[in-house]
mmCIF file of C-alpha atoms in Angstrom:
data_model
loop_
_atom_site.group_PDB
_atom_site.id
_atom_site.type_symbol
_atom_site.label_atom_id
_atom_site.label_comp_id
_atom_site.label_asym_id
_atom_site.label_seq_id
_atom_site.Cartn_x
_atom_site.Cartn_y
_atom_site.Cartn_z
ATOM 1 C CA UNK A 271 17.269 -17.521 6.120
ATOM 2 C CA UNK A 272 17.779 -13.382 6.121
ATOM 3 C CA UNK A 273 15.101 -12.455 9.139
ATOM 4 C CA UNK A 274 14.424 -10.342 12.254
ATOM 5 C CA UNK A 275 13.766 -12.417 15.292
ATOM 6 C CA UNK A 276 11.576 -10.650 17.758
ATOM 7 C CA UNK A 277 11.341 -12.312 21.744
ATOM 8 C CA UNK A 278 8.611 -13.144 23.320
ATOM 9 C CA UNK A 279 6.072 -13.128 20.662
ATOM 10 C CA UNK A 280 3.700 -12.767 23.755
ATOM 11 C CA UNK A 281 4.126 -11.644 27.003
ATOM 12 C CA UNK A 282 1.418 -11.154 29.956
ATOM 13 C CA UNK A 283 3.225 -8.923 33.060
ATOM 14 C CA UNK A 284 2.364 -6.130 35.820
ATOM 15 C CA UNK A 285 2.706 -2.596 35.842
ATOM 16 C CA UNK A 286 6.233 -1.964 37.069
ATOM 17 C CA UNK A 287 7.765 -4.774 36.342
ATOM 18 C CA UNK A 288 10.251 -3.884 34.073
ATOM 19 C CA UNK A 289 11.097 -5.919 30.996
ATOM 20 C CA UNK A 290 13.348 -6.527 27.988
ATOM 21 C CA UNK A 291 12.000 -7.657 24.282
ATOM 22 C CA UNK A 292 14.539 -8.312 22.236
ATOM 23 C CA UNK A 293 15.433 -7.908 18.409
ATOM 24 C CA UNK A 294 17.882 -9.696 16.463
ATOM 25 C CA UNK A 295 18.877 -9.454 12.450
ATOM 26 C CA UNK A 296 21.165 -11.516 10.241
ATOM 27 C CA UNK A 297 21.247 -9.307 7.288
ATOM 28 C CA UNK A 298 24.091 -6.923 8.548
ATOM 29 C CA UNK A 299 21.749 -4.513 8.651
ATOM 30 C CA UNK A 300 23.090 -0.958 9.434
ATOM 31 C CA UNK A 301 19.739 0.971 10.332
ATOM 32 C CA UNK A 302 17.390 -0.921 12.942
ATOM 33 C CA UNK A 303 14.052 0.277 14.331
ATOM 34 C CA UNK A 304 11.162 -0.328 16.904
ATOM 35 C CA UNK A 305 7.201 0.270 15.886
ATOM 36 C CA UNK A 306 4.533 0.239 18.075
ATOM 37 C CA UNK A 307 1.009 -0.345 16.056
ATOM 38 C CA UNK A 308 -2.451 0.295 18.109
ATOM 39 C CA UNK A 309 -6.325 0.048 16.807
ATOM 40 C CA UNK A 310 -6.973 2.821 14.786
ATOM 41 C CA UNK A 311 -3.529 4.403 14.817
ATOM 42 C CA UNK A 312 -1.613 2.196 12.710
ATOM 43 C CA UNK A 313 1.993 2.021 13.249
ATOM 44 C CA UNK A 314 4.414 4.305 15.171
ATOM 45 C CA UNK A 315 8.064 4.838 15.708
ATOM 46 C CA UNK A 316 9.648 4.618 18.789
ATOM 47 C CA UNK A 317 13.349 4.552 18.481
ATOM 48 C CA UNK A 318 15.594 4.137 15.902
ATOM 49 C CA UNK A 319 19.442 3.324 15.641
ATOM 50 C CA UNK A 320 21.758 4.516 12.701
ATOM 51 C CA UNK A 321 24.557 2.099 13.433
ATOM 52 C CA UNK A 322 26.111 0.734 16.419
ATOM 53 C CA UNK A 323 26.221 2.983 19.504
ATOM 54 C CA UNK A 324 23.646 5.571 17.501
ATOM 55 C CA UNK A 325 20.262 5.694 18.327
ATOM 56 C CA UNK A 326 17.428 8.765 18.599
ATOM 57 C CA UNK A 327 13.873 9.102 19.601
ATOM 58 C CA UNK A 328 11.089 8.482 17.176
ATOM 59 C CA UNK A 329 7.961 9.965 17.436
ATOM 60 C CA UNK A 330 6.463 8.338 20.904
ATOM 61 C CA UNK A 331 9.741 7.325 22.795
ATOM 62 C CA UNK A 332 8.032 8.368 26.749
ATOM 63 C CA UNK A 333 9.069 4.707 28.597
ATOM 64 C CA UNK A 334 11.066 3.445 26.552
ATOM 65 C CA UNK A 335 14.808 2.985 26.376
ATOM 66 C CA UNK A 336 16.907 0.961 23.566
ATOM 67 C CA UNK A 337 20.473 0.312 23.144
ATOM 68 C CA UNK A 338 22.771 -1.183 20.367
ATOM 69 C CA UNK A 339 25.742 -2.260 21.383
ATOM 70 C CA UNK A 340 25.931 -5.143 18.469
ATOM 71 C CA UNK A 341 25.116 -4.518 14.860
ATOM 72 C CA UNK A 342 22.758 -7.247 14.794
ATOM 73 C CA UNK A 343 21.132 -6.682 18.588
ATOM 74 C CA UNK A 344 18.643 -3.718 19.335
ATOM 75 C CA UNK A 345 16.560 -4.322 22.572
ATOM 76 C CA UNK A 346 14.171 -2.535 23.434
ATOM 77 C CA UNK A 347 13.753 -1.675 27.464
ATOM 78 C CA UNK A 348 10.360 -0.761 29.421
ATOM 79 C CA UNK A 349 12.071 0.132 32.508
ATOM 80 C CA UNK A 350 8.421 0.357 34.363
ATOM 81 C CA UNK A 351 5.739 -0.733 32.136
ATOM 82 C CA UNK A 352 2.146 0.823 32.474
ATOM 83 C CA UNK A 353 -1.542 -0.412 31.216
ATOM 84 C CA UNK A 354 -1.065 2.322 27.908
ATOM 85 C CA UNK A 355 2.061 0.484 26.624
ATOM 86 C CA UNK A 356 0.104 -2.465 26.197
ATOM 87 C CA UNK A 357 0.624 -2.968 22.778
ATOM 88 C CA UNK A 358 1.331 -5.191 19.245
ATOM 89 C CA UNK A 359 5.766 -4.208 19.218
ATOM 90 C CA UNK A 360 7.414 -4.541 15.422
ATOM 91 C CA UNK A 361 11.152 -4.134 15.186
ATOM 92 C CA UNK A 362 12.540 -3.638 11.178
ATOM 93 C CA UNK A 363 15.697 -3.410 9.775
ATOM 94 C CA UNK A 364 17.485 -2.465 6.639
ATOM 95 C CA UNK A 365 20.656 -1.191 5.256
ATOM 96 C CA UNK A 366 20.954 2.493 4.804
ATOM 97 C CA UNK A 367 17.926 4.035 2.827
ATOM 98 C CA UNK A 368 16.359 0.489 1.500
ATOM 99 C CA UNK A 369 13.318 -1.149 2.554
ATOM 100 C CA UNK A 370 12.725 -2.034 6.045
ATOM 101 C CA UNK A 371 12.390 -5.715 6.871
ATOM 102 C CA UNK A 372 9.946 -6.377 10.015
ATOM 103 C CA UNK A 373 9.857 -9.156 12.653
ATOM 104 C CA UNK A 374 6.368 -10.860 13.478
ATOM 105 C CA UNK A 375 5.449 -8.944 16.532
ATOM 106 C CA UNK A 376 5.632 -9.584 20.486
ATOM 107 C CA UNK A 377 2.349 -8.580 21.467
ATOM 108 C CA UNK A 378 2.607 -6.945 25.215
ATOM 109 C CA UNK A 379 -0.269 -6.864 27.960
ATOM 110 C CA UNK A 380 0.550 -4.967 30.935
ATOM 111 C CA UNK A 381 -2.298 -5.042 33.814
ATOM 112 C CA UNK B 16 -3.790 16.002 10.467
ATOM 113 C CA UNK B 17 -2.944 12.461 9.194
ATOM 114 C CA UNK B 18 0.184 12.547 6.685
ATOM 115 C CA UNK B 19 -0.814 9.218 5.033
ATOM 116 C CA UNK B 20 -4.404 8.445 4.455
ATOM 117 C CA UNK B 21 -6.051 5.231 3.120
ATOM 118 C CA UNK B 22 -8.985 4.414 1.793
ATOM 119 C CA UNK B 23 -11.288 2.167 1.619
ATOM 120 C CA UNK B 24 -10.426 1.020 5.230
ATOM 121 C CA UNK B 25 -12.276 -2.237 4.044
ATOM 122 C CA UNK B 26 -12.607 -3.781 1.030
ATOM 123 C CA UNK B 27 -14.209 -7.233 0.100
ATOM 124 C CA UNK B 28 -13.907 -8.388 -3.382
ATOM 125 C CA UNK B 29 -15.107 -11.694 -5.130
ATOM 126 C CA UNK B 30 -12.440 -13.844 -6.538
ATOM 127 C CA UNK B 31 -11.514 -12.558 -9.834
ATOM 128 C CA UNK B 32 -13.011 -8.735 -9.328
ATOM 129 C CA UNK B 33 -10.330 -6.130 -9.576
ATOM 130 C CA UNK B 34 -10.255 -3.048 -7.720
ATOM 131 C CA UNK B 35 -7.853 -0.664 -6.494
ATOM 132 C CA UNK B 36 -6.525 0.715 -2.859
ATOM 133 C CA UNK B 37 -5.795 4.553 -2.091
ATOM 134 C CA UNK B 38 -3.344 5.858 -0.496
ATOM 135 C CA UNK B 39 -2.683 9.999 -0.224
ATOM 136 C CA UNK B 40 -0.286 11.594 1.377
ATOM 137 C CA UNK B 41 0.610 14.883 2.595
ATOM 138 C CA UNK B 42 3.914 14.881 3.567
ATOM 139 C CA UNK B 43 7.010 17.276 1.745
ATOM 140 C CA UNK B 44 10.275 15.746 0.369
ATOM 141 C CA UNK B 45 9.182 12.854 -0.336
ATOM 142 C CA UNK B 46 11.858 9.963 -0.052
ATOM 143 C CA UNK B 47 10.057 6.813 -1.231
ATOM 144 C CA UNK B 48 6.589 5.767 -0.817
ATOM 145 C CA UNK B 49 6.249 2.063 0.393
ATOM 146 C CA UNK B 50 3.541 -0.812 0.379
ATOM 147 C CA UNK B 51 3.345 -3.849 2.676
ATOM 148 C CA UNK B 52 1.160 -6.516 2.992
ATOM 149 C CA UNK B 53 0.612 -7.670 6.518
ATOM 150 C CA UNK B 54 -1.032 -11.019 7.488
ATOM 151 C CA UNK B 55 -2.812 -11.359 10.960
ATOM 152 C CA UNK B 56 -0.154 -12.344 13.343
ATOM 153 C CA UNK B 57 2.883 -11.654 11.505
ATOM 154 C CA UNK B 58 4.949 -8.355 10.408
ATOM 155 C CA UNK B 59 4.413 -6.141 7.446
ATOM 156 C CA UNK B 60 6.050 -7.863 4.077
ATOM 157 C CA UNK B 61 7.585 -4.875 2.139
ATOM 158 C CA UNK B 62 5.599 -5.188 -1.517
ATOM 159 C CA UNK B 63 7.095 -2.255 -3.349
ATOM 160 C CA UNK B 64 8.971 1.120 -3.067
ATOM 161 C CA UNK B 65 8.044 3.993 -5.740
ATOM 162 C CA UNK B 66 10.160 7.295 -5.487
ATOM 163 C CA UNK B 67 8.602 9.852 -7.772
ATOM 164 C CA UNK B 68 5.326 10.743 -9.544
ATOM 165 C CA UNK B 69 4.889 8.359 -12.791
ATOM 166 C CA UNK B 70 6.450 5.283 -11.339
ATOM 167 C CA UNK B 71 4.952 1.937 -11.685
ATOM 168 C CA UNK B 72 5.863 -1.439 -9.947
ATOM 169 C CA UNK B 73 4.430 -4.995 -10.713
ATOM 170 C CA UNK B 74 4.515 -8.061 -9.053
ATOM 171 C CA UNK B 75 2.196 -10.657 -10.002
ATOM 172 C CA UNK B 76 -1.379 -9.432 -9.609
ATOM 173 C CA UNK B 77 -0.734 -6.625 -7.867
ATOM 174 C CA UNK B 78 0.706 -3.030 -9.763
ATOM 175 C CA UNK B 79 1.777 0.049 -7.895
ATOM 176 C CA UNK B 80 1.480 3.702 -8.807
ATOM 177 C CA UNK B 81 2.285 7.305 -7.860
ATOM 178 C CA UNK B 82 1.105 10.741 -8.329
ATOM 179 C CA UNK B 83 2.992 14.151 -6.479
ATOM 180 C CA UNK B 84 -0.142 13.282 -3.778
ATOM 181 C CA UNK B 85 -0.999 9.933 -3.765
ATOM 182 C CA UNK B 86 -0.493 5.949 -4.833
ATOM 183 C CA UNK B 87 -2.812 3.596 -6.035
ATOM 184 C CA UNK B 88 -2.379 -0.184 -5.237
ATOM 185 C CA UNK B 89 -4.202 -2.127 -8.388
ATOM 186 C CA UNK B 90 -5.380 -5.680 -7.691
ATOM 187 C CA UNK B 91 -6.449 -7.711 -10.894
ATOM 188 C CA UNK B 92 -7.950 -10.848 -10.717
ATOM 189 C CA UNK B 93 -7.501 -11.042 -6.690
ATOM 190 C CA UNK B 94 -7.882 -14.890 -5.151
ATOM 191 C CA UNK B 95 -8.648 -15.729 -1.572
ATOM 192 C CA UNK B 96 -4.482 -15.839 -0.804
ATOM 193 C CA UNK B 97 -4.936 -11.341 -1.806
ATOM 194 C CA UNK B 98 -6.563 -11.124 1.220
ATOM 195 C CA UNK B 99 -4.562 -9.206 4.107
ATOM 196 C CA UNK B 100 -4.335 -5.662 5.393
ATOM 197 C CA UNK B 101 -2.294 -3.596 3.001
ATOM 198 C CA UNK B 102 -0.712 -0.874 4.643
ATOM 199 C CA UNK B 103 1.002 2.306 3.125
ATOM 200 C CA UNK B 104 4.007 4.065 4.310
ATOM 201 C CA UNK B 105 5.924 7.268 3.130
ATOM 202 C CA UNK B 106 9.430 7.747 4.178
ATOM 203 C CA UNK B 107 10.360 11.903 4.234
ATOM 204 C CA UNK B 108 13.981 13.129 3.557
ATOM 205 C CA UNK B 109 16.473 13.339 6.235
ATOM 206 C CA UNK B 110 18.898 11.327 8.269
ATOM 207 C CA UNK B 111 15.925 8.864 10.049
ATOM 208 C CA UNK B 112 14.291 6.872 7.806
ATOM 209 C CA UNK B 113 11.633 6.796 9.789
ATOM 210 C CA UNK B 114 8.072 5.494 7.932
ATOM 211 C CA UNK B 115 4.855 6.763 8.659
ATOM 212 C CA UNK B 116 2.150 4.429 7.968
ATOM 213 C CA UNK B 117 -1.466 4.663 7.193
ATOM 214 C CA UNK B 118 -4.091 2.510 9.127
ATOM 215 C CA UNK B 119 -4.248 0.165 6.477
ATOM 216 C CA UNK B 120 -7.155 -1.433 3.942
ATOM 217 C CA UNK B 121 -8.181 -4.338 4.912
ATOM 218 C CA UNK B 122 -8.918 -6.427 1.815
ATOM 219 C CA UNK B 123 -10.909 -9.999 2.079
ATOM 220 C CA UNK B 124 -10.898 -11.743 -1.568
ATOM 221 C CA UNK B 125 -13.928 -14.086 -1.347
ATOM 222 C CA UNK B 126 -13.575 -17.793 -3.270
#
């Protein structure tokens, strides 16, 4: 079954404490990309990545890194979380100019 | 200024009532304009993608249009399963293909 698999789907951690949620796709999907989406401000972009090895900031990157070193792998880092990253986390994928294809969310609490 | 604006942000409908969801936009160069249907707890399911003004998609009981400034979502004859958060998106030209979503109309389709 073609999907994006999103880990955790929940998650419950400390300011600081840095953290990994991961993103997988078995489409061969070339573009991949991580959306944050917040009460009354619908859904953002935070980074997105081309291809392997090419990724660029979206339009609210501040504490957050990514990397894709795999086609099919883009993780996305929060190297020291804080309380305003607490957030519902979507990562999508697609081939080149198509229709993006979302995961089912890891929703993050950071106290 | 918001770039993608929806309206109503609620809607509640009796089974069998049709009605329609607005979505304007703002933005120049317009790549595509997308609709998704999101379902609490999950991702957004990618409905259609309409690329310039005249354009109609079906699919089932739902029809999407465009105009040079907005798209209408028509529901006809909506059952309970319609209801969700429908959420517009418009993707500009250029090499990220990023979306930038609306907040969404909610839309509950009583039995």
């Amino acid at each position: 079954e073609a999907q994006v698999t999103q880990n955790p789907r929940y998650l419950i951690t400390v300011t600081g404490k840095k953290l990994t949620v991961t993103c997988s796709q078995n489409m061969n999907h070339e573009y991949m990309s991580w959306y944050r989406q917040d009460p009354g401000l619908g859904l953002r972009q935070i980074y997105y990545s081309m291809n392997v090895e090419v990724t660029d900031k979206g339009d609210v990157p501040e504490g957050y890194k990514v990397s894709r070193k795999e086609k099919r792998n883009f993780p996305l880092i929060l190297e020291s979380p804080s309380p305003n990253q607490t957030s519902l986390y979507f990562c999508a994928s697609s081939p080149h100019n198509q229709p993006q294809h979302f995961g089912d969310g890891t929703r993050l609490s950071i106290l | 200024e918001d770039q993608v604006t929806q309206s109503p942000e609620a809607l509640r409908l009796q089974e069998g009532e049709s009605s329609s969801l607005n979505c304007s936009y703002t933005v120049s160069g317009l790549r595509g304009l997308f609709w998704y249907r999101q379902d609490p707890g999950k991702g957004p399911e990618f409905l259609f993608t309409l690329y310039s003004a005249g354009e109609e998609k079906e699919k089932e009981r739902l029809k999407a249009t465009l105009t040079k400034k907005e798209s209408f979502l028509h529901i006809t004859a909506p059952k309970p399963e319609d209801s969700a958060t429908y959420l517009c998106a418009v993707q500009e030209g250029g090499s990220n293909y990023k979306l930038t979503f609306g907040k969404g109309t909610l839309l509950t389709v009583n039995p």
